[in-house]
Tab-separated table of C-alpha atoms in Angstrom:
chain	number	residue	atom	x	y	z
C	1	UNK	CA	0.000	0.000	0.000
C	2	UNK	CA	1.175	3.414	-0.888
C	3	UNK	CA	0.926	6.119	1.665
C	4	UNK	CA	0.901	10.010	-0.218
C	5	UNK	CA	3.323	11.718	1.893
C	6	UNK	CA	2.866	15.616	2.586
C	7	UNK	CA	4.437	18.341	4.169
C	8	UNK	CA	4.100	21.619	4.776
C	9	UNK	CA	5.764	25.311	6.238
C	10	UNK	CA	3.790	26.851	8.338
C	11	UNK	CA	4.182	30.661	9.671
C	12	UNK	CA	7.032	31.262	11.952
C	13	UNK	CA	6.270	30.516	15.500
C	14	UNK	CA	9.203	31.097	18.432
C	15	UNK	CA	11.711	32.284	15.593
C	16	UNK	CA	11.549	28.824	13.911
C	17	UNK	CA	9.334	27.128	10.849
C	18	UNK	CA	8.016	23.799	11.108
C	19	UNK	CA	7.648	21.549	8.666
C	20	UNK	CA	5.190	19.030	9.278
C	21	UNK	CA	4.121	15.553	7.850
C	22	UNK	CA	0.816	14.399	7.377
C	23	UNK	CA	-0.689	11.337	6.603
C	24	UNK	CA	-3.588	9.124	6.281
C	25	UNK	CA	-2.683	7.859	10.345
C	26	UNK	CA	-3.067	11.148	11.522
C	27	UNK	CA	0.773	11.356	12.389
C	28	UNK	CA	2.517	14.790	12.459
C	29	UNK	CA	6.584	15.451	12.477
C	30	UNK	CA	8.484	18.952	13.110
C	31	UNK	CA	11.489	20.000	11.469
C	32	UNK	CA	12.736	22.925	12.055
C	33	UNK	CA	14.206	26.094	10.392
C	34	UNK	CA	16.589	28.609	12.417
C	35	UNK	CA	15.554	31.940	10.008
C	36	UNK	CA	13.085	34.617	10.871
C	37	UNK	CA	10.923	34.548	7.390
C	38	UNK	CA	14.194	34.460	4.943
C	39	UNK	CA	17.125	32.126	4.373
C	40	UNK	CA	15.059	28.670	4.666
C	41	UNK	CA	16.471	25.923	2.938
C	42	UNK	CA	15.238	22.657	3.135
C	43	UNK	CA	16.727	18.881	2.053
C	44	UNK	CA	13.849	16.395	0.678
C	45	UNK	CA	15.728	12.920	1.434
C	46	UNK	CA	14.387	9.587	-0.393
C	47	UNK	CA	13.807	6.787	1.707
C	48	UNK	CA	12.882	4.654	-1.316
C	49	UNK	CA	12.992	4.024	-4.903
C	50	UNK	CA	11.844	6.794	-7.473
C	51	UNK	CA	9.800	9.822	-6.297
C	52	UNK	CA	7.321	11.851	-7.781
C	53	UNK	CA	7.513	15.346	-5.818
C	54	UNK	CA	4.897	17.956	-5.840
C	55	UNK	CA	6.243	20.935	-4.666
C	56	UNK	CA	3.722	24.060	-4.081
C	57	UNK	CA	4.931	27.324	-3.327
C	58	UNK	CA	2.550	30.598	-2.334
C	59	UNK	CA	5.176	32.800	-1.807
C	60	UNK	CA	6.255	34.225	-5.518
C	61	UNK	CA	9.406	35.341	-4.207
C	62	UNK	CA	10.904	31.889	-4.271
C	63	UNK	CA	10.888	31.739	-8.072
C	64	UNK	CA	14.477	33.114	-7.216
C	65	UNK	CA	17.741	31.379	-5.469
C	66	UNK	CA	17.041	27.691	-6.203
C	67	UNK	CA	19.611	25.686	-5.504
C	68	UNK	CA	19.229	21.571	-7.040
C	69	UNK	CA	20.802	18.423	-6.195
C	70	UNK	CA	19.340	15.855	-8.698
C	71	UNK	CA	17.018	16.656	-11.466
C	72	UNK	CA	16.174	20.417	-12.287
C	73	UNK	CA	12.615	21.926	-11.146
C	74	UNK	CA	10.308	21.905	-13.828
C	75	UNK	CA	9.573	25.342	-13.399
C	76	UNK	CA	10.559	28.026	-11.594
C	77	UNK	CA	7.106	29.199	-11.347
C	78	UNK	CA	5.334	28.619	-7.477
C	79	UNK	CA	4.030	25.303	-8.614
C	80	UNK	CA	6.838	23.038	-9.477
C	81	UNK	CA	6.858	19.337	-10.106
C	82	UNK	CA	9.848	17.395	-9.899
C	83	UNK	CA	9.952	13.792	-10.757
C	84	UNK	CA	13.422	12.742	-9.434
C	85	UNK	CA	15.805	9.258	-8.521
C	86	UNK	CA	18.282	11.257	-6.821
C	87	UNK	CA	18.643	10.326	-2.936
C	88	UNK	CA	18.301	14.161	-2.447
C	89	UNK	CA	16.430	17.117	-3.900
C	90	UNK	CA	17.530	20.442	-2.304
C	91	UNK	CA	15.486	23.773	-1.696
C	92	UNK	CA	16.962	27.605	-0.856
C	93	UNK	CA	15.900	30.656	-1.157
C	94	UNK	CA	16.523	34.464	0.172
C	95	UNK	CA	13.235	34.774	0.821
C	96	UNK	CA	9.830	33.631	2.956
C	97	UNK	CA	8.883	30.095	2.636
C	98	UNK	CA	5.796	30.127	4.613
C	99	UNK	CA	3.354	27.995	2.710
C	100	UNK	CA	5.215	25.779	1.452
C	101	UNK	CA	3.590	22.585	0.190
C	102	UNK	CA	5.948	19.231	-0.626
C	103	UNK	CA	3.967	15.793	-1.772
C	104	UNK	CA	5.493	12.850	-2.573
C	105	UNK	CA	4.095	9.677	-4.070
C	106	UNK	CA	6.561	7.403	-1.399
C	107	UNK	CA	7.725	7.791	1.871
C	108	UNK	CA	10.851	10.610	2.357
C	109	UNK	CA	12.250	12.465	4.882
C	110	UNK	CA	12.386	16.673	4.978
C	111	UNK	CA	15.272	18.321	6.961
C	112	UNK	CA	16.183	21.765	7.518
C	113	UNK	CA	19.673	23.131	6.691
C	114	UNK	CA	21.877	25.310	8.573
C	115	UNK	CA	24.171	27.147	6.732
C	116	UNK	CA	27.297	28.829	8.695
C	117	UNK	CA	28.915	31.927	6.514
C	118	UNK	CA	32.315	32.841	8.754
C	119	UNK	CA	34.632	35.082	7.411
C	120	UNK	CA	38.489	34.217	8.599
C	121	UNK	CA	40.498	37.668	8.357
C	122	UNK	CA	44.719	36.592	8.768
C	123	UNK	CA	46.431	38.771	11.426
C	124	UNK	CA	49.262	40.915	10.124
């Protein structure tokens, strides 16, 4: 039996987004994202086979700063569709992500990412 597997991004709440899985069993998951409304990035992980991802975007402002590891989004338009047999498929963006929609066709796993930016200056 296949189980459609969705996600979401809700609104900021304590500084953080959630991403949360639903599913027919009523089961919800939290991952978290350390930016206040700009910077999200998010890692869909396969857990099986090939995926058919359904990615839904309200915010029009992500049309910009994609970044991809497996096959390219279909369009960089809010709705996107990837189809993908990559391990990982990998979303950034400069921007709000609140609303975010991801479906999936098998079972995967969404993570947030945490990117560091230090800048090393060499004493003189």
């Amino acid at each position: 039996m296949t189980v459609d597997i969705q996600f979401f991004v809700s609104p900021p709440q304590s500084s953080r987004y959630q991403a949360r899985q639903k599913d027919e069993f009523g089961v919800t998951y939290y991952v978290v994202c350390p930016y206040d409304g700009s910077q999200c990035s998010f890692i869909i992980g396969q857990v099986q086979g090939e995926a058919h991802i359904t990615v839904t975007f309200t915010n029009n402002s992500f049309t910009h700063n994609r970044t991809m590891e497996g096959d390219e989004i279909s369009s960089a338009s809010v709705y996107s569709v990837l189809t993908t047999s990559s391990p990982t498929v990998e979303f950034s963006c400069n921007c709000d992500l609140t609303g975010a929609h991801i479906e999936s066709d098998v079972p995967v796993s969404v993570f947030s990412v945490i990117y560091y930016v230090t800048t090393l200056k060499k004493g003189g």
